[in-house]
Structures are given as C-alpha cells and as structure tokens.
PDB file of C-alpha atoms in Angstrom:
ATOM      1  CA  ASN F  38     -27.963   3.367 -15.456  1.00 59.00           C
ATOM      2  CA  PRO F  39     -26.761   4.243 -19.045  1.00 62.00           C
ATOM      3  CA  GLY F  40     -22.909   4.093 -19.331  1.00 63.00           C
ATOM      4  CA  GLU F  41     -22.676   2.888 -15.763  1.00 71.00           C
ATOM      5  CA  CYS F  42     -20.628  -0.519 -15.658  1.00 73.00           C
ATOM      6  CA  LEU F  43     -21.354  -2.683 -12.786  1.00 89.00           C
ATOM      7  CA  CYS F  44     -18.233  -5.166 -12.003  1.00 92.00           C
ATOM      8  CA  LYS F  45     -18.625  -8.879 -10.912  1.00 93.00           C
ATOM      9  CA  VAL F  46     -17.244  -9.342  -7.446  1.00 93.00           C
ATOM     10  CA  GLY F  47     -13.294  -9.400  -7.206  1.00 95.00           C
ATOM     11  CA  TRP F  48     -13.055  -7.089 -10.025  1.00 95.00           C
ATOM     12  CA  LYS F  49     -13.292  -2.955 -10.411  1.00 93.00           C
ATOM     13  CA  GLY F  50     -12.255  -0.323 -12.492  1.00 90.00           C
ATOM     14  CA  GLU F  51     -13.860   1.433 -15.384  1.00 87.00           C
ATOM     15  CA  ASN F  52     -13.963  -1.895 -17.622  1.00 88.00           C
ATOM     16  CA  CYS F  53     -14.262  -4.226 -14.950  1.00 91.00           C
ATOM     17  CA  THR F  54     -10.978  -5.221 -16.075  1.00 93.00           C
ATOM     18  CA  ASP F  55      -8.483  -4.414 -12.678  1.00 95.00           C
ATOM     19  CA  CYS F  56      -8.665  -7.334 -10.254  1.00 96.00           C
ATOM     20  CA  VAL F  57      -9.504  -6.407  -6.579  1.00 96.00           C
ATOM     21  CA  SER F  58      -6.743  -8.116  -4.105  1.00 95.00           C
ATOM     22  CA  TYR F  59      -7.700 -10.751  -0.916  1.00 94.00           C
ATOM     23  CA  PRO F  60      -8.458  -8.781   1.746  1.00 93.00           C
ATOM     24  CA  GLY F  61      -5.526  -8.333   3.799  1.00 92.00           C
ATOM     25  CA  CYS F  62      -3.243  -8.647   1.285  1.00 95.00           C
ATOM     26  CA  LEU F  63      -0.340  -6.120   2.473  1.00 94.00           C
ATOM     27  CA  ASN F  64       2.570  -6.550   0.392  1.00 95.00           C
ATOM     28  CA  GLY F  65       1.366  -8.143  -2.486  1.00 96.00           C
ATOM     29  CA  TYR F  66      -0.569  -7.739  -5.648  1.00 96.00           C
ATOM     30  CA  CYS F  67      -3.268  -9.779  -7.527  1.00 96.00           C
ATOM     31  CA  ILE F  68      -3.252 -11.113 -11.123  1.00 95.00           C
ATOM     32  CA  ASP F  69      -6.638 -12.932 -10.716  1.00 95.00           C
ATOM     33  CA  ALA F  70      -9.648 -11.605  -8.452  1.00 95.00           C
ATOM     34  CA  TRP F  71      -8.927 -12.229  -4.662  1.00 95.00           C
ATOM     35  CA  ASP F  72      -5.029 -13.375  -5.578  1.00 94.00           C
ATOM     36  CA  CYS F  73      -2.190 -12.255  -3.108  1.00 96.00           C
ATOM     37  CA  ASN F  74       0.899 -12.838  -4.888  1.00 97.00           C
ATOM     38  CA  CYS F  75       3.818 -11.324  -2.589  1.00 95.00           C
ATOM     39  CA  GLN F  76       5.888  -8.909  -3.763  1.00 93.00           C
ATOM     40  CA  GLN F  77      10.214  -9.616  -3.383  1.00 89.00           C
ATOM     41  CA  GLY F  78      11.258 -10.017  -0.008  1.00 89.00           C
ATOM     42  CA  TRP F  79       7.619 -10.804   1.471  1.00 93.00           C
ATOM     43  CA  SER F  80       5.771 -13.798   2.248  1.00 93.00           C
ATOM     44  CA  GLY F  81       2.723 -15.286   3.925  1.00 93.00           C
ATOM     45  CA  GLU F  82      -1.111 -15.417   3.186  1.00 94.00           C
ATOM     46  CA  ASN F  83      -1.111 -11.752   3.291  1.00 94.00           C
ATOM     47  CA  CYS F  84       2.443 -10.893   2.145  1.00 94.00           C
ATOM     48  CA  ASP F  85       2.982  -9.603   5.590  1.00 92.00           C
ATOM     49  CA  ILE F  86       6.334 -11.550   6.501  1.00 91.00           C
ATOM     50  CA  VAL F  87       9.277 -10.490   6.037  1.00 90.00           C
ATOM     51  CA  ASP F  88      11.299 -12.836   3.839  1.00 86.00           C
ATOM     52  CA  THR F  89      14.023 -14.507   6.453  1.00 81.00           C
ATOM     53  CA  ASN F  90      16.382 -15.368   3.676  1.00 81.00           C
ATOM     54  CA  LEU F  91      17.284 -11.896   2.830  1.00 76.00           C
ATOM     55  CA  PRO F  92      20.898 -11.029   4.174  1.00 76.00           C
ATOM     56  CA  SER F  93      21.007  -9.446   7.682  1.00 72.00           C
ATOM     57  CA  GLN F  94      22.130  -5.823   6.605  1.00 75.00           C
ATOM     58  CA  PHE F  95      19.177  -5.461   4.117  1.00 82.00           C
ATOM     59  CA  LEU F  96      15.986  -3.273   4.715  1.00 88.00           C
ATOM     60  CA  ILE F  97      13.107  -3.800   2.900  1.00 90.00           C
ATOM     61  CA  GLU F  98      10.123  -1.197   2.734  1.00 92.00           C
ATOM     62  CA  GLY F  99       6.352  -2.445   2.772  1.00 93.00           C
ATOM     63  CA  LYS F 100       2.958  -1.323   3.854  1.00 93.00           C
ATOM     64  CA  CYS F 101       3.117  -1.133   7.537  1.00 91.00           C
ATOM     65  CA  ARG F 102       1.366  -3.939   9.309  1.00 85.00           C
ATOM     66  CA  PRO F 103      -2.055  -2.417  11.197  1.00 80.00           C
ATOM     67  CA  THR F 104       0.267  -2.172  14.648  1.00 77.00           C
ATOM     68  CA  ASP F 105       3.024  -0.533  13.292  1.00 77.00           C
ATOM     69  CA  GLY F 106       1.524   2.194  10.853  1.00 71.00           C
ATOM     70  CA  LEU F 107       0.379   5.499  11.694  1.00 83.00           C
ATOM     71  CA  ARG F 108      -2.986   7.003  10.025  1.00 90.00           C
ATOM     72  CA  CYS F 109      -2.311   8.562   6.640  1.00 94.00           C
ATOM     73  CA  MET F 110      -5.189  11.025   5.513  1.00 95.00           C
ATOM     74  CA  ASN F 111      -6.622  11.557   1.557  1.00 96.00           C
ATOM     75  CA  GLY F 112      -5.841   7.760   0.370  1.00 93.00           C
ATOM     76  CA  GLY F 113      -1.963   7.965   1.412  1.00 95.00           C
ATOM     77  CA  GLU F 114      -0.194   4.698   2.248  1.00 93.00           C
ATOM     78  CA  ALA F 115       1.503   3.963   5.471  1.00 94.00           C
ATOM     79  CA  MET F 116       4.839   2.645   4.866  1.00 95.00           C
ATOM     80  CA  CYS F 117       7.644   1.001   7.096  1.00 94.00           C
ATOM     81  CA  TYR F 118      11.006  -0.593   6.626  1.00 92.00           C
ATOM     82  CA  TYR F 119      11.908  -3.809   8.252  1.00 91.00           C
ATOM     83  CA  ARG F 120      14.819  -5.824   8.975  1.00 89.00           C
ATOM     84  CA  ASN F 121      15.206  -9.598   7.904  1.00 85.00           C
ATOM     85  CA  ASN F 122      13.560 -10.623  11.476  1.00 85.00           C
ATOM     86  CA  GLY F 123      10.605  -8.891  10.882  1.00 85.00           C
ATOM     87  CA  THR F 124      11.176  -6.166  13.477  1.00 88.00           C
ATOM     88  CA  MET F 125      10.388  -2.594  11.771  1.00 90.00           C
ATOM     89  CA  THR F 126      13.459  -0.070  12.178  1.00 91.00           C
ATOM     90  CA  GLY F 127      12.830   3.987  12.011  1.00 91.00           C
ATOM     91  CA  GLU F 128       9.468   5.485  12.159  1.00 92.00           C
ATOM     92  CA  PRO F 129       6.650   4.652  10.059  1.00 93.00           C
ATOM     93  CA  SER F 130       6.176   7.491   7.098  1.00 94.00           C
ATOM     94  CA  CYS F 131       3.097   8.198   4.786  1.00 95.00           C
ATOM     95  CA  ARG F 132       3.611   7.803   0.972  1.00 95.00           C
ATOM     96  CA  CYS F 133       1.161  10.341  -0.415  1.00 97.00           C
ATOM     97  CA  LYS F 134      -1.153  10.218  -3.634  1.00 95.00           C
ATOM     98  CA  HIS F 135      -0.481  12.859  -6.570  1.00 95.00           C
ATOM     99  CA  ASN F 136      -1.415  16.822  -5.158  1.00 94.00           C
ATOM    100  CA  PHE F 137      -0.957  15.643  -1.257  1.00 96.00           C
ATOM    101  CA  GLY F 138       2.057  16.021   0.930  1.00 96.00           C
ATOM    102  CA  GLY F 139       2.840  16.663   4.446  1.00 95.00           C
ATOM    103  CA  LYS F 140       3.550  14.281   7.420  1.00 94.00           C
ATOM    104  CA  PHE F 141       0.119  12.524   7.198  1.00 95.00           C
ATOM    105  CA  CYS F 142      -0.543  13.457   3.607  1.00 96.00           C
ATOM    106  CA  GLN F 143      -3.038  16.135   5.039  1.00 95.00           C
ATOM    107  CA  LYS F 144      -1.852  18.827   2.657  1.00 95.00           C
ATOM    108  CA  ASN F 145      -4.108  19.445  -0.644  1.00 94.00           C
ATOM    109  CA  PHE F 146      -1.277  21.274  -3.103  1.00 90.00           C
ATOM    110  CA  ALA F 147      -4.203  21.435  -5.670  1.00 83.00           C
ATOM    111  CA  ASP F 148      -6.077  23.399  -3.221  1.00 72.00           C
ATOM    112  CA  ASP F 149      -3.262  25.893  -2.723  1.00 62.00           C
ATOM    113  CA  ARG F 150      -2.671  26.711  -6.491  1.00 58.00           C
ATOM    114  CA  ILE F 151      -6.783  27.227  -6.756  1.00 54.00           C
ATOM    115  CA  ASN F 152      -6.507  29.704  -3.797  1.00 52.00           C
ATOM    116  CA  ARG F 153      -3.786  31.787  -4.935  1.00 50.00           C
TER     117      ARG F 153
END
C-alpha cells in the first residue's frame, strides 16, 4: 500500500532503521539485526546471567527471567533485582509505559483524563 514500509527480517520501525534483538535477549540490546549485546552487569547468550565479578553487596536490576517475573499489562516490563550469585532478591515489579500505572500497569491514566 502507498505510504507503508515493509521491513526486512530483523528490522522494524517507521523507516525500518530499528534493529530487532535476538529472540530471548533479556538484558541486552541490538546494534545490528538479531544482536544481543549485554548491558553492564549481565552476560550469557541471552544476557540473562548476572555477572559474578560484581561486589557481593551489589544488586543489579534487570528484566525478570521468565520463571522469576510477574505478568505486567499494557506493554509493561517485569523488573527484578539479582545478587551477584544470580539469586533474585525482593519482589518483582512492573515498569510501566507512559500513561500507565498500578502494580501491574493495569491503570490507564489517559483514559482517566478523558473520562473526567
């Protein structure tokens, strides 16, 4: 259709300039299609292993592993804190997208403003 862009596999966005991370890439980002470059403090093929070289008192925040997380709504991300030995500490929480809030990102604040 006119005005539509169909991206090559591994790319997304309005102009197809945003890469898609490797499936399962948890705490990483891409520079090229299907990359998984780990953020500081994370390692492994899917950036899901806590760096054991961190000081023992150091906690690192990252996306929850599938077995550790909770279900966040409206595109929110489940975030967890991990010790340097890989164990989760505390309760997972949701990082909500803009205009959403609540424990599970279930509240749409944009709807609240419209309905006033």
